Short mmCIF file of C-alpha atoms in Angstrom, two decimals:
data_model
loop_
_atom_site.label_atom_id
_atom_site.label_comp_id
_atom_site.label_asym_id
_atom_site.label_seq_id
_atom_site.Cartn_x
_atom_site.Cartn_y
_atom_site.Cartn_z
CA MET A 1 0.01 -0.03 0.04
CA PHE A 2 1.74 3.07 -1.26
CA GLY A 3 1.16 6.81 -0.73
CA ILE A 4 2.72 9.85 0.96
CA VAL A 5 0.25 10.20 3.82
CA ARG A 6 1.23 7.33 6.14
CA PRO A 7 0.09 8.40 9.64
CA CYS A 8 1.45 6.89 12.83
CA ARG A 9 -1.28 5.18 14.89
CA HIS A 10 0.18 6.68 18.02
CA ARG A 11 -0.19 10.22 16.72
CA LEU A 12 -3.70 9.58 15.39
CA GLY A 13 -5.06 8.26 18.71
CA GLU A 14 -7.70 5.51 19.12
CA ARG A 15 -10.69 7.39 17.67
CA LEU A 16 -8.99 8.78 14.58
CA THR A 17 -7.12 5.52 13.96
CA ALA A 18 -10.46 3.67 13.88
CA GLN A 19 -11.78 6.18 11.38
CA TRP A 20 -8.69 5.97 9.27
CA THR A 21 -8.74 2.16 9.24
CA ALA A 22 -12.52 2.23 8.38
CA HIS A 23 -11.69 4.29 5.26
CA LEU A 24 -8.74 2.16 4.30
CA CYS A 25 -10.82 -1.01 4.62
CA GLY A 26 -13.72 0.59 2.89
CA LEU A 27 -11.52 1.48 -0.15
CA CYS A 28 -10.23 -2.11 -0.26
CA LEU A 29 -13.70 -3.63 -0.03
CA ALA A 30 -15.12 -1.16 -2.59
CA LEU A 31 -12.43 -2.38 -5.10
CA ARG A 32 -13.22 -6.01 -4.32
CA GLY A 33 -16.96 -5.51 -4.49
CA ASP A 34 -16.97 -3.75 -7.84
CA HIS A 35 -13.93 -5.19 -9.55
CA GLY A 36 -12.92 -8.49 -7.90
CA GLN A 37 -10.25 -9.69 -5.55
CA PHE A 38 -7.19 -8.81 -7.72
CA ALA A 39 -8.29 -5.10 -7.88
CA ARG A 40 -7.53 -4.77 -4.24
CA ILE A 41 -3.86 -4.59 -4.98
CA VAL A 42 -4.33 -0.96 -6.00
CA THR A 43 -5.44 -0.05 -2.44
CA ASN A 44 -3.31 2.92 -1.41
CA TYR A 45 -3.02 5.46 1.48
CA ASP A 46 -3.55 8.55 -0.60
CA GLY A 47 -6.61 7.23 -2.34
CA LEU A 48 -8.50 6.92 0.88
CA LEU A 49 -8.28 10.68 1.28
CA ILE A 50 -11.09 10.90 -1.22
CA SER A 51 -13.31 8.79 1.04
CA VAL A 52 -12.19 10.70 4.17
CA LEU A 53 -13.05 14.10 2.54
CA THR A 54 -16.41 12.87 1.37
CA GLU A 55 -17.45 11.63 4.80
CA ALA A 56 -16.05 14.72 6.53
CA GLN A 57 -18.47 16.84 4.55
CA ALA A 58 -21.52 14.55 4.42
CA GLN A 59 -24.68 14.94 6.58
CA ARG A 60 -25.62 12.03 8.68
CA ASP A 61 -29.10 10.54 8.73
CA ASP A 62 -30.76 11.36 12.04
CA GLY A 63 -27.35 11.68 13.69
CA LYS A 64 -26.34 8.10 12.78
CA ASP A 65 -23.57 6.72 10.58
CA GLY A 66 -25.72 3.90 9.08
CA ARG A 67 -25.64 5.43 5.64
CA LEU A 68 -21.80 5.93 5.80
CA ARG A 69 -20.65 2.71 7.46
CA ARG A 70 -21.24 -0.97 7.46
CA THR A 71 -19.90 -3.96 9.38
CA ALA A 72 -17.36 -6.00 7.37
CA GLY A 73 -16.43 -9.58 8.01
CA PRO A 74 -13.16 -10.94 9.52
CA CYS A 75 -9.95 -10.08 7.60
CA PRO A 76 -6.34 -11.32 8.21
CA LEU A 77 -5.13 -7.73 8.09
CA ARG A 78 -7.44 -6.94 11.12
CA GLY A 79 -6.35 -10.03 13.04
CA MET A 80 -9.47 -11.90 11.77
CA ARG A 81 -11.80 -9.39 13.39
CA THR A 82 -14.90 -7.72 12.02
CA ALA A 83 -14.92 -3.91 11.72
CA SER A 84 -17.02 -0.94 10.91
CA VAL A 85 -15.82 0.29 7.44
CA ALA A 86 -16.67 3.21 5.17
CA ARG A 87 -19.07 2.58 2.35
CA GLY A 88 -20.98 4.56 -0.27
CA GLU A 89 -20.07 6.99 -2.97
CA GLY A 90 -16.93 8.33 -1.31
CA ALA A 91 -15.33 4.85 -1.14
CA ARG A 92 -16.40 4.14 -4.65
CA LEU A 93 -14.90 7.36 -5.98
CA ALA A 94 -11.68 6.55 -4.17
CA ALA A 95 -11.73 3.14 -5.82
CA ALA A 96 -12.31 4.70 -9.30
CA VAL A 97 -9.46 7.12 -8.90
CA SER A 98 -7.10 4.49 -7.54
CA LEU A 99 -7.85 2.14 -10.44
CA VAL A 100 -7.32 4.75 -13.20
CA LEU A 101 -4.11 6.06 -11.61
CA ALA A 102 -2.80 2.58 -11.06
CA SER A 103 -3.56 1.73 -14.71
CA ALA A 104 -1.57 4.73 -15.74
CA LYS A 105 1.37 3.76 -13.44
CA VAL A 106 1.48 0.25 -14.92
CA ARG A 107 1.46 1.57 -18.47
CA ASP A 108 4.29 3.98 -17.55
CA HIS A 109 6.42 1.15 -16.13
CA VAL A 110 5.75 -0.92 -19.26
CA ALA A 111 6.83 2.03 -21.45
CA ASP A 112 10.02 2.39 -19.29
CA ARG A 113 10.67 -1.40 -19.54
CA ASP A 114 11.15 -1.61 -15.76
CA GLY A 115 12.23 -4.88 -14.19
CA LEU A 116 10.29 -7.86 -15.33
CA LEU A 117 8.18 -5.59 -17.62
CA ALA A 118 11.13 -5.47 -20.01
CA ARG A 119 10.10 -9.08 -21.01
CA ARG A 120 7.56 -9.10 -23.74
CA PRO A 121 5.09 -11.73 -22.30
CA VAL A 122 5.03 -9.92 -18.99
CA ALA A 123 4.59 -6.52 -20.57
CA LEU A 124 1.67 -7.85 -22.66
CA ALA A 125 -0.05 -9.19 -19.56
CA ALA A 126 0.57 -5.95 -17.69
CA ARG A 127 -0.96 -3.95 -20.52
CA LYS A 128 -4.05 -6.03 -20.45
CA VAL A 129 -4.41 -5.58 -16.64
CA ALA A 130 -3.83 -1.81 -17.02
CA ALA A 131 -6.48 -1.56 -19.74
CA SER A 132 -8.93 -3.55 -17.58
CA TRP A 133 -8.35 -1.32 -14.59
CA GLY A 134 -8.81 1.80 -16.69
CA ARG A 135 -12.17 0.58 -18.01
CA ALA A 136 -13.28 -0.52 -14.52
CA GLY A 137 -12.35 2.87 -13.03
CA ALA A 138 -14.29 4.65 -15.69
CA ARG A 139 -17.37 2.60 -15.03
CA THR A 140 -17.27 3.19 -11.25
CA GLY A 141 -16.52 6.86 -11.82
CA ALA A 142 -19.55 7.17 -14.06
CA ASP A 143 -21.63 5.47 -11.35
CA VAL A 144 -20.82 8.27 -8.88
CA GLY A 145 -21.03 11.08 -11.43
CA PHE A 146 -17.29 11.53 -11.96
CA ASP A 147 -15.75 11.66 -15.45
CA THR A 148 -12.50 9.84 -15.28
CA ALA A 149 -11.57 11.34 -18.73
CA VAL A 150 -9.92 14.13 -16.81
CA LEU A 151 -7.61 11.64 -15.17
CA VAL A 152 -6.83 9.83 -18.50
CA ASP A 153 -6.14 13.11 -20.18
CA ALA A 154 -3.75 14.17 -17.42
CA VAL A 155 -1.87 10.86 -17.70
CA ASP A 156 -1.65 11.20 -21.56
CA ARG A 157 -0.36 14.81 -21.31
CA GLN A 158 2.14 13.76 -18.63
CA THR A 159 3.89 11.44 -21.06
CA GLY A 160 4.24 14.19 -23.64
CA ILE A 161 5.43 16.80 -21.14
CA GLU A 162 8.12 14.40 -19.85
CA ALA A 163 9.31 13.67 -23.31
CA LEU A 164 9.86 17.40 -23.98
CA ALA A 165 11.15 18.47 -20.57
CA GLY A 166 14.66 19.67 -20.28
CA PRO A 167 16.95 21.82 -18.03
CA ALA A 168 15.01 24.98 -18.96
CA THR A 169 11.63 23.49 -18.18
CA PRO A 170 10.01 24.64 -14.84
CA ILE A 171 9.34 21.76 -12.50
CA LEU A 172 5.76 22.93 -12.09
CA THR A 173 5.14 22.32 -15.77
CA VAL A 174 5.91 18.67 -15.22
CA THR A 175 3.69 18.43 -12.10
CA GLU A 176 0.70 20.18 -13.75
CA PRO A 177 -1.07 17.07 -15.03
CA THR A 178 -0.97 15.48 -11.57
CA GLU A 179 -2.23 18.70 -10.04
CA THR A 180 -5.17 18.78 -12.43
CA ALA A 181 -6.18 15.19 -11.83
CA THR A 182 -6.13 15.44 -8.02
CA ALA A 183 -7.93 18.79 -8.06
CA ALA A 184 -10.76 17.20 -10.01
CA ALA A 185 -11.04 14.26 -7.59
CA PHE A 186 -10.94 16.43 -4.46
CA ALA A 187 -13.55 18.79 -5.92
CA HIS A 188 -15.95 16.06 -6.77
CA THR A 189 -16.14 15.00 -3.03
CA ALA A 190 -18.03 18.27 -2.37
CA HIS A 191 -20.65 17.33 -4.98
CA LEU A 192 -20.95 13.78 -3.53
CA ALA A 193 -21.48 15.27 -0.01
CA GLY A 194 -24.01 17.86 -1.16
CA ARG A 195 -21.78 20.82 -0.45
CA PRO A 196 -21.03 22.46 -3.82
CA GLY A 197 -19.66 25.53 -2.11
CA ASN A 198 -16.68 23.46 -0.98
CA ALA A 199 -15.67 22.47 -4.52
CA ALA A 200 -13.40 25.53 -5.27
CA PRO A 201 -11.29 25.34 -2.06
CA LEU A 202 -11.05 21.54 -2.31
CA ALA A 203 -9.94 21.83 -5.87
CA GLU A 204 -7.16 24.18 -4.73
CA ALA A 205 -6.24 21.75 -1.90
CA GLY A 206 -6.21 18.85 -4.39
CA ARG A 207 -4.10 20.80 -6.92
CA LEU A 208 -1.45 21.43 -4.27
CA PHE A 209 -1.62 17.89 -2.96
CA GLY A 210 -1.00 16.57 -6.51
CA ARG A 211 2.05 18.88 -6.71
CA LEU A 212 3.30 17.67 -3.35
CA ALA A 213 2.81 13.98 -4.22
CA HIS A 214 4.63 14.41 -7.53
CA LEU A 215 7.53 16.25 -5.86
CA LEU A 216 7.99 13.81 -2.97
CA ASP A 217 7.86 10.84 -5.28
CA ALA A 218 10.58 12.44 -7.39
CA VAL A 219 12.71 13.21 -4.28
CA GLU A 220 12.38 9.64 -2.95
CA ASP A 221 13.18 8.00 -6.32
CA ARG A 222 15.99 10.48 -7.26
CA ALA A 223 18.93 8.25 -6.27
CA ALA A 224 17.43 5.02 -7.49
CA ASP A 225 16.46 6.64 -10.84
CA ALA A 226 20.03 7.87 -11.32
CA ALA A 227 21.45 4.49 -10.54
CA ARG A 228 19.40 2.73 -13.25
CA GLY A 229 19.38 5.66 -15.74
CA ALA A 230 15.61 6.21 -15.41
CA TRP A 231 13.82 9.51 -16.01
CA ASN A 232 13.37 11.74 -12.96
CA PRO A 233 11.64 15.10 -13.04
CA LEU A 234 14.12 16.81 -10.68
CA THR A 235 17.13 15.53 -12.67
CA ALA A 236 15.58 16.24 -16.10
CA THR A 237 14.65 19.84 -15.20
CA GLY A 238 17.79 20.53 -13.15
CA THR A 239 15.69 21.32 -10.05
CA SER A 240 17.71 21.35 -6.87
CA LEU A 241 16.63 19.64 -3.71
CA ALA A 242 16.45 22.99 -2.04
CA GLU A 243 13.97 24.34 -4.65
CA ALA A 244 11.95 21.16 -4.43
CA ARG A 245 11.80 21.58 -0.59
CA ARG A 246 10.63 25.15 -0.93
CA LEU A 247 7.85 24.15 -3.34
CA ALA A 248 6.81 21.32 -1.05
CA ASP A 249 6.64 23.55 1.98
CA ASP A 250 4.64 26.13 -0.03
CA ALA A 251 2.21 23.36 -1.11
CA VAL A 252 1.73 22.28 2.49
CA HIS A 253 1.00 25.86 3.59
CA GLY A 254 -1.34 26.32 0.68
CA ILE A 255 -3.33 23.22 1.55
CA ARG A 256 -3.70 24.55 5.09
CA LEU A 257 -5.16 27.82 3.85
CA ALA A 258 -7.39 26.18 1.37
CA LEU A 259 -8.96 23.93 4.01
CA ARG A 260 -9.90 26.89 6.09
CA ASP A 261 -12.56 27.73 3.52
CA VAL A 262 -13.99 24.24 3.45
CA GLU A 263 -17.21 23.60 5.50
CA PHE A 264 -16.82 20.20 7.30
CA ARG A 265 -19.40 18.35 9.32
CA ASP A 266 -16.63 16.53 11.18
CA GLY A 267 -13.18 17.35 9.73
CA GLY A 268 -11.01 15.93 12.53
CA LEU A 269 -9.42 13.19 10.49
CA ALA A 270 -9.19 15.24 7.29
CA HIS A 271 -7.48 18.03 9.29
CA ARG A 272 -5.11 15.61 10.96
CA LEU A 273 -4.02 13.93 7.67
CA LEU A 274 -3.84 17.09 5.49
CA VAL A 275 -2.55 19.60 7.98
CA HIS A 276 -0.51 17.72 10.54
CA GLU A 277 0.68 14.61 8.72
CA LEU A 278 1.71 16.22 5.39
CA PRO A 279 4.57 18.20 6.92
CA ARG A 280 5.79 14.90 8.41
CA SER A 281 5.58 13.37 4.87
CA VAL A 282 7.76 16.17 3.54
CA ASP A 283 10.31 15.71 6.37
CA ARG A 284 10.35 11.95 5.74
CA ALA A 285 11.02 12.37 2.03
CA PHE A 286 13.82 14.88 2.57
CA GLY A 287 15.22 12.96 5.51
CA THR A 288 14.97 15.84 8.00
CA GLU A 289 12.93 14.08 10.56
CA SER A 290 12.13 10.57 11.77
CA CYS A 291 9.29 9.08 13.75
CA GLY A 292 10.03 8.38 17.38
CA HIS A 293 9.42 4.63 16.96
CA THR A 294 12.09 2.03 16.67
CA PRO A 295 11.04 -1.02 14.63
CA GLN A 296 11.94 -4.28 16.39
CA GLY A 297 11.54 -6.70 13.58
CA ALA A 298 8.87 -9.03 12.37
CA PHE A 299 9.28 -11.58 15.24
CA GLY A 300 10.18 -9.36 18.16
CA PRO A 301 13.34 -7.53 19.27
CA PRO A 302 16.68 -8.76 17.91
CA PRO A 303 19.05 -10.75 20.05
CA GLY A 304 21.94 -9.20 21.87
CA PRO A 305 22.42 -6.20 24.20
CA TYR A 306 20.22 -3.20 23.90
CA ALA A 307 21.32 0.41 23.83
CA PRO A 308 21.06 1.98 27.27
CA GLY A 309 18.31 4.50 27.99
CA PRO A 310 15.51 5.43 30.24
CA GLN A 311 13.02 3.41 28.23
CA ALA A 312 15.21 0.67 26.61
CA PRO A 313 13.51 -2.63 26.26
CA HIS A 314 15.60 -4.17 29.05
CA ASP A 315 14.48 -1.59 31.50
CA PRO A 316 12.25 -3.39 34.09
CA ASP A 317 9.97 -0.37 34.07
CA HIS A 318 9.49 -0.56 30.23
CA PRO A 319 5.82 -1.07 29.38
CA HIS A 320 6.68 -4.01 27.11
CA HIS A 321 8.89 -5.66 29.68
CA GLY A 322 7.95 -9.35 29.98
CA PRO A 323 9.27 -12.84 30.26
CA HIS A 324 11.27 -12.54 26.97
CA HIS A 325 12.97 -9.34 28.37
CA PRO A 326 14.90 -10.64 31.43
CA HIS A 327 16.10 -8.28 34.10
CA PRO A 328 19.69 -7.27 33.43
CA GLY A 329 20.52 -7.79 37.11
CA GLY A 330 20.34 -11.59 36.80
CA GLY A 331 17.02 -12.00 38.71
CA ASP A 332 14.30 -14.55 38.00
CA PRO A 333 13.81 -14.28 34.24
CA PHE A 334 10.19 -15.38 34.50
CA ASP A 335 9.21 -12.97 37.29
CA GLY A 336 7.11 -15.69 38.88
CA LYS A 337 5.12 -16.31 35.68
CA PRO A 338 4.53 -19.73 34.18
CA PRO A 339 7.41 -21.17 32.02
CA ARG A 340 7.47 -20.47 28.39
CA PRO A 341 5.88 -23.04 26.02
CA GLY A 342 8.31 -25.42 24.23
CA LYS A 343 9.98 -24.04 21.12
CA ARG A 344 9.15 -25.23 17.61
CA GLY A 345 11.58 -27.06 15.38
CA LEU A 346 13.14 -25.41 12.39
CA LEU A 347 10.68 -26.70 9.77
CA ALA A 348 7.57 -26.21 11.93
CA GLY A 349 8.76 -22.71 12.74
CA CYS A 350 9.32 -21.89 9.07
CA ALA A 351 5.86 -23.07 8.26
CA VAL A 352 4.29 -20.88 11.00
CA ALA A 353 6.48 -17.89 9.96
CA LEU A 354 5.23 -18.22 6.40
CA GLY A 355 1.58 -18.20 7.65
CA VAL A 356 2.20 -15.23 9.97
CA CYS A 357 3.73 -13.14 7.13
CA CYS A 358 1.24 -14.13 4.46
CA THR A 359 -1.66 -13.12 6.65
CA CYS A 360 0.08 -9.96 7.73
CA ARG A 361 -0.35 -10.79 11.40
CA ALA A 362 3.29 -9.86 12.03
CA CYS A 363 2.49 -6.33 10.96
CA CYS A 364 -1.14 -5.67 11.87
CA ALA A 365 -2.20 -8.07 14.63
CA GLU A 366 -2.55 -6.90 18.21
CA GLU A 367 -0.68 -10.03 19.25
CA PHE A 368 0.73 -13.15 17.53
CA GLU A 369 2.82 -16.14 18.60
CA GLY A 370 6.45 -16.19 17.70
CA PRO A 371 7.00 -18.89 15.04
CA TRP A 372 9.94 -20.57 16.80
CA SER A 373 9.95 -19.29 20.35
CA ARG A 374 6.10 -19.41 20.72
CA GLU A 375 6.24 -16.25 22.79
CA LYS A 376 3.61 -13.57 22.41
CA ARG A 377 4.65 -10.70 20.19
CA SER A 378 2.92 -7.48 19.19
CA GLY A 379 2.57 -6.51 15.56
CA TRP A 380 5.11 -4.19 13.90
CA CYS A 381 2.67 -1.30 13.92
CA ARG A 382 1.89 -1.64 17.58
CA ASP A 383 5.08 -2.81 19.51
CA ARG A 384 6.85 0.49 19.30
CA ASP A 385 7.85 3.14 21.81
CA CYS A 386 6.41 6.71 21.61
CA GLU A 387 8.97 9.38 22.09
CA ASP A 388 7.51 12.40 20.29
CA CYS A 389 3.87 11.46 19.56
CA CYS A 390 0.69 12.30 21.44
CA ASP A 391 -2.93 11.18 21.24
CA CYS A 392 -4.46 14.38 22.56
CA CYS A 393 -6.30 15.08 19.21
CA ASP A 394 -8.33 11.94 19.90
CA ALA A 395 -10.49 14.03 22.19
CA CYS A 396 -11.45 16.75 19.73
CA SER A 397 -12.37 17.30 16.08
CA ASN A 398 -10.40 20.47 15.43
CA CYS A 399 -7.49 20.39 17.95
CA ALA A 400 -9.11 23.35 19.85
CA ASP A 401 -8.70 21.59 23.16
CA CYS A 402 -5.10 20.41 22.81
CA CYS A 403 -2.95 22.45 20.45
CA GLY A 404 -1.62 24.69 23.19
CA ASN A 405 -0.90 21.71 25.46
CA CYS A 406 1.11 19.03 23.64
CA CYS A 407 0.71 19.06 19.88
CA SER A 408 3.32 21.72 19.37
CA CYS A 409 1.22 23.41 16.74
CA ASP A 410 0.61 26.61 18.65
CA GLY A 411 1.04 29.38 16.15
CA CYS A 412 1.38 26.91 13.15
CA ASP A 413 -1.33 28.76 11.26
CA CYS A 414 -3.18 25.55 10.70
CA GLY A 415 -6.61 26.90 11.29
CA CYS A 416 -7.12 25.42 14.73
CA ASP A 417 -8.83 27.59 17.34
CA CYS A 418 -5.67 27.69 19.48
#
């Protein structure tokens, strides 16, 4: 699942994480429901913003969410639990946009003969898949009143612009088709939600989001593109990283200002993603900031000594301290708890590890059993230490109650009442 807006669960808090997951699952299930299981591969983090914006503007029926949500069945990505997921026109519009843009991306990779796509049989199959996704996206778009021709036109113009781009070409000329496509998608959420007055500011926010997505993608791929001789917009136009950073920061600020003019029913999640998370996406792409979480690997912390610190995993006061984190002083390693279950053999452990990875439990489950040790482990996304995150925005929809306390956005001009 790709995208530039990849929020940390610890920063979102419980309420907003539940909302964000509902939209992610809603996009995935909308793709499956309209286009089959294989279409779920195009699920992406940025596409769900369309669903988020639609629901943020929509009016509820009698104060309930029945029209906007439904209960989905068990899924391995949710630890085989049911969940309330987003449904309706917002999720379907997100699916249509994701399909059309994924179709364009596949065709672009085929044209560039990337990796296995350099082989003719694979390229032929990829073209058929891309064509199928394009037609499917157009059908779903038509069902919700959105003409995907604007997306297809943007993709076609992108190819021509890149072919003609050179050192004298402004980088914004290259990003324009992406800006146009995302502006149209963002604006249509206002029509789906019955708030046509929001279309203009959302189109502006979408235009700048498209610019930002294109720039960050170019920054992240710059080194890899140079190593394999692939086309990169920054290299082709001679745009420096400093200039790209300036344009990215300006886009983030512009999105903030545009969202001030949007009338939301409940804009908490949209605000969090587009105002607070986008700057982190920029920092991540340019390598100027990192999240305060330290990944510990798929099957728990690595062996060997840990770095000292007030909250290192071997600290007896650490919240994740347990039987598999013995006291460094040499005390009872089980702390009076029952002994660990017997370990699995090599082949049995490999079989369990394969199952854990293929069902994504190692990443997304609250808890899973270690393949070889049989100890309880927390998923990648959950067993992490918070050093610079806070959940205070979980209690409010516009940060009015918390910005001055711990979110460090006092004076950030984000539109909060702080």
